Coordinates of C-alpha atoms and ligand atoms in Angstrom, one line a residue:
X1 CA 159.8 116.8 142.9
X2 CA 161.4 114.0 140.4
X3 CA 158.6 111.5 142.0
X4 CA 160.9 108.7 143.1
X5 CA 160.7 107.0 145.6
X6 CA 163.9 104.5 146.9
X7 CA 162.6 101.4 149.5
X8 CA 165.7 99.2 150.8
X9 CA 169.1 99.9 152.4
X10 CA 171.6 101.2 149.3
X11 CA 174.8 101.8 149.7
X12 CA 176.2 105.4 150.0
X13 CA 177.1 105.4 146.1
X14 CA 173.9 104.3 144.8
X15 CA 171.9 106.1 147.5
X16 CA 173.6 109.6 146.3
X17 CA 173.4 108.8 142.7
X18 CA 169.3 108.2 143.4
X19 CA 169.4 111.1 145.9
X20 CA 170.9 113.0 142.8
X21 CA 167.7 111.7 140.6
X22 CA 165.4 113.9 143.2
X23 CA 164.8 110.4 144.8
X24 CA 163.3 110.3 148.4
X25 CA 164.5 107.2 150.4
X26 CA 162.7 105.0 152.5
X27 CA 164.1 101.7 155.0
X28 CA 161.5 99.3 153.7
X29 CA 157.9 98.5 152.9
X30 CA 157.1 99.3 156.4
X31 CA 158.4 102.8 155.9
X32 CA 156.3 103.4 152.7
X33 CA 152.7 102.3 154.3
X34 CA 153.5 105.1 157.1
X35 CA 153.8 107.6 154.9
X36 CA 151.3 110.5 154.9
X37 CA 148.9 110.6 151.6
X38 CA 150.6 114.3 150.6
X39 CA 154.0 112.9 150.4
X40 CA 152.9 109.2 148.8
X41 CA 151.5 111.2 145.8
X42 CA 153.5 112.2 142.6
X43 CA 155.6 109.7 143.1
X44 CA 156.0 108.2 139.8
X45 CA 158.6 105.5 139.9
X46 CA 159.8 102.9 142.7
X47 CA 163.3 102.3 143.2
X48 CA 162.7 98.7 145.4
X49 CA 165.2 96.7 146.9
X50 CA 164.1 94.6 149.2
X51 CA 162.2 90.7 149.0
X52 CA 159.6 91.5 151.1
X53 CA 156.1 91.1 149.0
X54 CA 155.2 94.2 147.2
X55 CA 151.4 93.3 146.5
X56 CA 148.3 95.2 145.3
X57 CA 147.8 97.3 148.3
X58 CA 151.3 98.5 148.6
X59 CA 150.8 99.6 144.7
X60 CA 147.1 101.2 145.8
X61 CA 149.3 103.8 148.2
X62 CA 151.1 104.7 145.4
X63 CA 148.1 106.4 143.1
X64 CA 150.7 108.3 140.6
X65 CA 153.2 105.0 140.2
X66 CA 154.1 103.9 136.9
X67 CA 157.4 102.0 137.5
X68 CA 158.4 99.6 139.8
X69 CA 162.3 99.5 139.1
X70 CA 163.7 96.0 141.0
X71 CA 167.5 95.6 142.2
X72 CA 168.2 92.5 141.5
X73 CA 166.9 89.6 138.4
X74 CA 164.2 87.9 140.4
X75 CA 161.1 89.5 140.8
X76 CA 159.3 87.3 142.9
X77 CA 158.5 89.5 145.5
X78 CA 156.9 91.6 143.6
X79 CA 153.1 90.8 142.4
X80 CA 153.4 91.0 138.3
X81 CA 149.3 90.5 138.3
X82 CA 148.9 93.1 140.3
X83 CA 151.0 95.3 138.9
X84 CA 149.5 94.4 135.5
X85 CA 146.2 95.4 136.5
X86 CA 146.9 98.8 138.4
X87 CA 149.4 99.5 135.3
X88 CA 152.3 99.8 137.1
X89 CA 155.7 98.6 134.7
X90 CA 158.6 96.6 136.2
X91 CA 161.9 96.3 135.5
X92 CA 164.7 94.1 136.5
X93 CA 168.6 93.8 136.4
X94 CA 169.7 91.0 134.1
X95 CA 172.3 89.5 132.7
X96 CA 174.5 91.9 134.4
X97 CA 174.7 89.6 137.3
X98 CA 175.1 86.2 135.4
X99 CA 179.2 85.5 135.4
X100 CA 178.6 86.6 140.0
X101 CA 176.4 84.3 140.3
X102 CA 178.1 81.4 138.1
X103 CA 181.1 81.8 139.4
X104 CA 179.3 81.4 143.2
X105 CA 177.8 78.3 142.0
X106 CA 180.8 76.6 141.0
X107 CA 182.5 78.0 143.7
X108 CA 180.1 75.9 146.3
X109 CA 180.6 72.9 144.2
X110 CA 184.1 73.1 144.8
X111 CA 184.5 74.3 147.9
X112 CA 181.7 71.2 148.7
X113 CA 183.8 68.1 147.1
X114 CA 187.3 69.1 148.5
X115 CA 186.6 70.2 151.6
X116 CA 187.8 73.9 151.4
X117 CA 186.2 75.1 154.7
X118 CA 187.6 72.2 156.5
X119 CA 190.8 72.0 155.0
X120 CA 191.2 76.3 155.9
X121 CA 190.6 75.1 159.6
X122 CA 193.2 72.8 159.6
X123 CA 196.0 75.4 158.4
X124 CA 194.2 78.1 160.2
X125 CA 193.7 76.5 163.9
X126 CA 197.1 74.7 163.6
X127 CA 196.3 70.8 163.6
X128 CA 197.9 70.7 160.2
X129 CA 201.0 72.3 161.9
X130 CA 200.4 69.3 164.7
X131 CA 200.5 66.8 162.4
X132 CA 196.7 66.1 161.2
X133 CA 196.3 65.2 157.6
X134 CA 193.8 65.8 155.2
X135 CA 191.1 63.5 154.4
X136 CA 190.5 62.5 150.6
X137 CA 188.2 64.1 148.4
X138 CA 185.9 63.9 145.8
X139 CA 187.0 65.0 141.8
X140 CA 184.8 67.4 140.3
X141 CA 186.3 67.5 136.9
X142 CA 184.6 65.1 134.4
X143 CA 181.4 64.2 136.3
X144 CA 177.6 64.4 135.6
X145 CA 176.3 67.8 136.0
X146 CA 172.3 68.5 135.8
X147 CA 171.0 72.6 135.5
X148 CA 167.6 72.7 136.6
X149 CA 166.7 75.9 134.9
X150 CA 168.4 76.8 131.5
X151 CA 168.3 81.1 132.0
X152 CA 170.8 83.1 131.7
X153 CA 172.3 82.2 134.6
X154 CA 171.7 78.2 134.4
X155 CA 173.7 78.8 130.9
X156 CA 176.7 80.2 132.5
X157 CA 176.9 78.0 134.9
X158 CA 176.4 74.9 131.8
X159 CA 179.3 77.0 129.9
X160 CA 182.0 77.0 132.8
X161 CA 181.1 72.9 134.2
X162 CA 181.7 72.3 130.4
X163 CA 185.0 73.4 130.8
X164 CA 185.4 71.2 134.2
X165 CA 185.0 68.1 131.2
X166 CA 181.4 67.8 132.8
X167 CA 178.8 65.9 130.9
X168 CA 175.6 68.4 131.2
X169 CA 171.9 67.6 131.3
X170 CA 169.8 70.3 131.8
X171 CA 165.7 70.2 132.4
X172 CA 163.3 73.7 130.6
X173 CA 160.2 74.3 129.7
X174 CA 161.9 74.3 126.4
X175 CA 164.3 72.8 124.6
X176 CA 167.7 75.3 124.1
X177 CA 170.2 75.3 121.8
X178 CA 173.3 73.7 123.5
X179 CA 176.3 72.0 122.5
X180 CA 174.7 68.6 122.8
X181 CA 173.6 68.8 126.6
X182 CA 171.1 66.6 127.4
X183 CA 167.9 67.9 127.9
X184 CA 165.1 65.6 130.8
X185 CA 161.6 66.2 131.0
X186 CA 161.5 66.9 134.5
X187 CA 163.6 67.7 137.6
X188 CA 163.2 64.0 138.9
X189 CA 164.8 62.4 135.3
X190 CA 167.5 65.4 135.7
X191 CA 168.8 64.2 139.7
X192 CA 168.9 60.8 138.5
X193 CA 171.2 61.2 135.9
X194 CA 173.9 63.7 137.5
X195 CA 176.1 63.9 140.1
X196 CA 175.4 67.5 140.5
X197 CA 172.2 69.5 140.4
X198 CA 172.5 73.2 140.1
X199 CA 169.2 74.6 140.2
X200 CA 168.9 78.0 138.7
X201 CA 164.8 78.9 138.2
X202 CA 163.3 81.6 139.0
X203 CA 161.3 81.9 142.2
X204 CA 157.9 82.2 142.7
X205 CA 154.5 80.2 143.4
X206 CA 155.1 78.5 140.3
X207 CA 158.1 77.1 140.8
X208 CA 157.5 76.0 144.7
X209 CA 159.6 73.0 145.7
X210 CA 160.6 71.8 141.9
X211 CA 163.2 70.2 143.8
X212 CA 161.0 67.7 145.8
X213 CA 162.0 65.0 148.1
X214 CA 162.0 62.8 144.8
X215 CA 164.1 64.8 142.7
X216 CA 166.5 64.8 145.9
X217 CA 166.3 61.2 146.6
X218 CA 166.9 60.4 142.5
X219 CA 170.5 62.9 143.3
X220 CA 171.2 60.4 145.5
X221 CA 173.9 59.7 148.7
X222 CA 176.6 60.3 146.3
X223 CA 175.4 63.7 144.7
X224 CA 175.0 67.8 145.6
X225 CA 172.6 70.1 145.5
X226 CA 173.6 73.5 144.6
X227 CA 171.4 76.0 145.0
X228 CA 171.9 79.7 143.8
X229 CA 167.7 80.9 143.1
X230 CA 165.6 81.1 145.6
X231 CA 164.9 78.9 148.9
X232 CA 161.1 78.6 147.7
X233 CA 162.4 76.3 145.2
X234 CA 163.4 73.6 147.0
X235 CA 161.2 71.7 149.6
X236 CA 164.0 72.4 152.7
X237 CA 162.2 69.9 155.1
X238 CA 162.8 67.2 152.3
X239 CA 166.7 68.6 151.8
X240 CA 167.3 69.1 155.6
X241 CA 166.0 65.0 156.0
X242 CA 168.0 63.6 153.3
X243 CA 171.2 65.3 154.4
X244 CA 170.5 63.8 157.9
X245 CA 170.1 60.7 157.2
X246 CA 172.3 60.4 154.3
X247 CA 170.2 60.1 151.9
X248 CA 171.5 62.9 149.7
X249 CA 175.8 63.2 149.4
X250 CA 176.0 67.3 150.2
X251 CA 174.9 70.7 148.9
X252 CA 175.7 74.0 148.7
X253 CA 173.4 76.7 149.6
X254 CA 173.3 80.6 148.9
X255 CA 169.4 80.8 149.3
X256 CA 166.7 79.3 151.9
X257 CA 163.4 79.6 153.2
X258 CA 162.5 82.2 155.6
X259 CA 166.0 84.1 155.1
X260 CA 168.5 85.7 156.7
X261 CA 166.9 83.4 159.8
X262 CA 168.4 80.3 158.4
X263 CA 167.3 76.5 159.8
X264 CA 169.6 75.8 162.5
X265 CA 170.2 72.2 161.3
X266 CA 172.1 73.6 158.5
X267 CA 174.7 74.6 160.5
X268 CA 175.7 71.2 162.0
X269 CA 176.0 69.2 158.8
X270 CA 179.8 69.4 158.3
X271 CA 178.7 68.1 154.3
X272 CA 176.9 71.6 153.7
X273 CA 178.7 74.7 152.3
X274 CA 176.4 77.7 153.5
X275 CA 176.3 81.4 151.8
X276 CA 174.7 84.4 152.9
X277 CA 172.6 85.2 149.6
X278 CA 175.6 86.9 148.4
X279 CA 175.5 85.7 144.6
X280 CA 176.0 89.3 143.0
X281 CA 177.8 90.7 145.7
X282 CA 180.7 92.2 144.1
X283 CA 181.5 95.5 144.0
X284 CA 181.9 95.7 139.6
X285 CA 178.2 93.5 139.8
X286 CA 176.6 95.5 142.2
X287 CA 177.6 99.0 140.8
X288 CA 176.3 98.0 137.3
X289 CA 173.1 96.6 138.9
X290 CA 172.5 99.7 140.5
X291 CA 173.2 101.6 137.3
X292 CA 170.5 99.4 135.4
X293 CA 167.6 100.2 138.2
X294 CA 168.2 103.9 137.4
X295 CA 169.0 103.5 133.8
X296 CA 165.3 102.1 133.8
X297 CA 163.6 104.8 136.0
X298 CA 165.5 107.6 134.0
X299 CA 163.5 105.9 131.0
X300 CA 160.0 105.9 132.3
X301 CA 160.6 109.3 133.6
X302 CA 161.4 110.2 130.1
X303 CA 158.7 108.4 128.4
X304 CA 161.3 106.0 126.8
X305 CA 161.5 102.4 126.3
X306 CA 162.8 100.3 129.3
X307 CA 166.2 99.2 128.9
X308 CA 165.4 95.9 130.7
X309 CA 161.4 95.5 131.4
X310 CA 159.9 92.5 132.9
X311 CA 157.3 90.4 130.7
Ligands
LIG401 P1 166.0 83.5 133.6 O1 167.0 83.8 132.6 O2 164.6 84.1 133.5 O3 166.0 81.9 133.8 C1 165.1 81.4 134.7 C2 164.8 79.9 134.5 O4 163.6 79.6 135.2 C3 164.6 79.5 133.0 O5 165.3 78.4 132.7 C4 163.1 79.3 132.9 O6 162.8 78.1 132.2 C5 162.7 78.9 134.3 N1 161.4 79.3 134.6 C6 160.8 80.5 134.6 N2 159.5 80.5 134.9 C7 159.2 79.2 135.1 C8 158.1 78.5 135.5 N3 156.9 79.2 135.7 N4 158.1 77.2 135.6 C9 159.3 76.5 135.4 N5 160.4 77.1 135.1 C10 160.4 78.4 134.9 O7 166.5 84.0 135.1 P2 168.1 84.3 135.5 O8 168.5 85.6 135.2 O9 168.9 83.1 135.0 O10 167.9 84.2 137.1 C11 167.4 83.0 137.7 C12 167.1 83.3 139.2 O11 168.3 83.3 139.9 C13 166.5 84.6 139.5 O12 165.1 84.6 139.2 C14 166.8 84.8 140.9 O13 165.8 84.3 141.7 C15 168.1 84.0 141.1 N6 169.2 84.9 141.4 C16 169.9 84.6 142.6 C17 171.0 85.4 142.9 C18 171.8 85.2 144.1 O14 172.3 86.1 144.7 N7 171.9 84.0 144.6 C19 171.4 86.5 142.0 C20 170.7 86.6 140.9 C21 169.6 85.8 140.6 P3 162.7 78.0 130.7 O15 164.1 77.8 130.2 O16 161.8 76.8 130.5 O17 162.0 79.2 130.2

């Protein structure tokens, strides 16, 4: 008995490299609280992939657990205080994910201003063929862009809209060391002066609707929101109204509230690109993620340093 324990739905190369570890696996949180008492205890280390809350009395079931080892960067749905206190460790996978995730974000941008999904249809369903044209578009190269969250991943994002000839302003706790991007005090001062807002902060009660229906309103009819984080971050009701009504030009979405289960009025705004939370979904991104979680449990097993620990 290794003491791991795997919650979420891996795929078969991860789930026989953990398998290989000695890990047990388990479907979800669910799974784990109707587990008898003999075979909760010894387990040691938490291989969790999943965004369902992992709180202080899915930690209590676990009396041996050192190590709560998270697939994916953001660990907001797992309680850091509570871990803290019962002396649990967590561990993340960063960085490895960044250039995905980027590339996603620009990808939306794009595929937002010139009409991508729109402009497959027409080849695809033949009205091209029939003689429909194309509408006209918006350029992307050489406008305002705004990062709401300088991290690792708001940086690569920064680095490749640079290279679109973007002007960047970017809003941190902070102040980074950039090329001369303009950093704004707040998220509100950021909309206003972009054309784009990419918002890339973590998740979490914290950072709860930063993008309010002010900072949306400063973006403007003429602007997009691109989101890549977490739903939580943006106040949807506000995004949902300003896109109705106009208010706000477009965005592109990879994350929302209450997902997979995504607000229906999403999906009849022709002006919104939708994603299925799929920002590290490749297979390079995913494999190395995977390697990281185990990378880190192998550690704590060992009574080594963890290669990428959280706080
Ligand atoms: P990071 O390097 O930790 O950067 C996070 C940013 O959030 C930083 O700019 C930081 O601001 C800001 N931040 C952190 N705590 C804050 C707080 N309490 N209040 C205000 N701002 C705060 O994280 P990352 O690796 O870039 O990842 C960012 C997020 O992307 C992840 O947490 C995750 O939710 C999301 N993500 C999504 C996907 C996807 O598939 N769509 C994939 C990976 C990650 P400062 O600069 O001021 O410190």
């Amino acid at each position: 008995m290794t003491g791991i324990l795997a919650i979420g739905q891996y795929n078969d190369t991860d789930l026989a490299a953990l398998r290989a570890m000695g890990a047990v696996q388990v479907a979800d949180l669910d799974a784990l609280r109707a587990m008898g008492q003999g075979a909760r205890a010894g387990l040691r280390a938490v291989a969790y992939k999943g965004h369902d809350g992992f709180g202080a009395a899915e930690m209590a079931l676990l009396p041996d657990l050192g190590l709560i080892a998270n697939y994916g960067v953001g660990v907001d749905a797992i309680d850091l205080d509570a871990a803290r206190a019962a002396g649990v460790r967590v561990s993340n996978t960063p960085d490895v994910l960044n250039d995905d995730v980027a590339d996603l974000a620009v990808a939306l941008l794009l595929m937002q201003q010139r009409r991508l999904i729109a402009g497959d249809a027409l080849v695809r369903g033949g009205d091209w063929a029939a003689g429909a044209a194309p509408g006209l578009f918006r350029k992307v190269s050489g406008r305002r862009a705004g990062i709401l969250g300088l991290g690792r991943i708001g940086r690569e994002i920064a680095d490749r809209l640079a290279a679109f000839k973007m002007e960047i302003h970017y809003q941190s706790r902070s102040a980074k060391e950039t090329p001369g991007w303009t950093r704004h005090e707040d998220a509100v001062s950021l909309a206003a002066a972009v054309d784009y807002l990419f918002v890339a902060l973590v998740g979490g009660a914290e950072t709860e609707n930063a993008v309010s229906a002010e900072a949306i309103d400063a973006l403007g009819p003429d602007g997009v929101l691109i989101n890549i984080s977490r739903g939580s971050v943006v106040d949807e009701a506000a995004l949902l109204d300003a896109l109705e009504t106009g208010r706000l030009g477009g965005a592109g979405l990879d994350v929302f509230h209450g997902e997979p289960d995504v607000n229906p009025r999403f999906a009849a705004l022709e002006q919104v690109v939708l994603q299925p939370h799929q920002g590290s979904a490749t297979r390079e991104t995913r494999a190395a993620m995977g390697q990281l979680q185990r990378d880190n449990i192998a550690a704590h097993l060992a009574g080594q340093a963890l290669p990428s620990p959280v706080g």
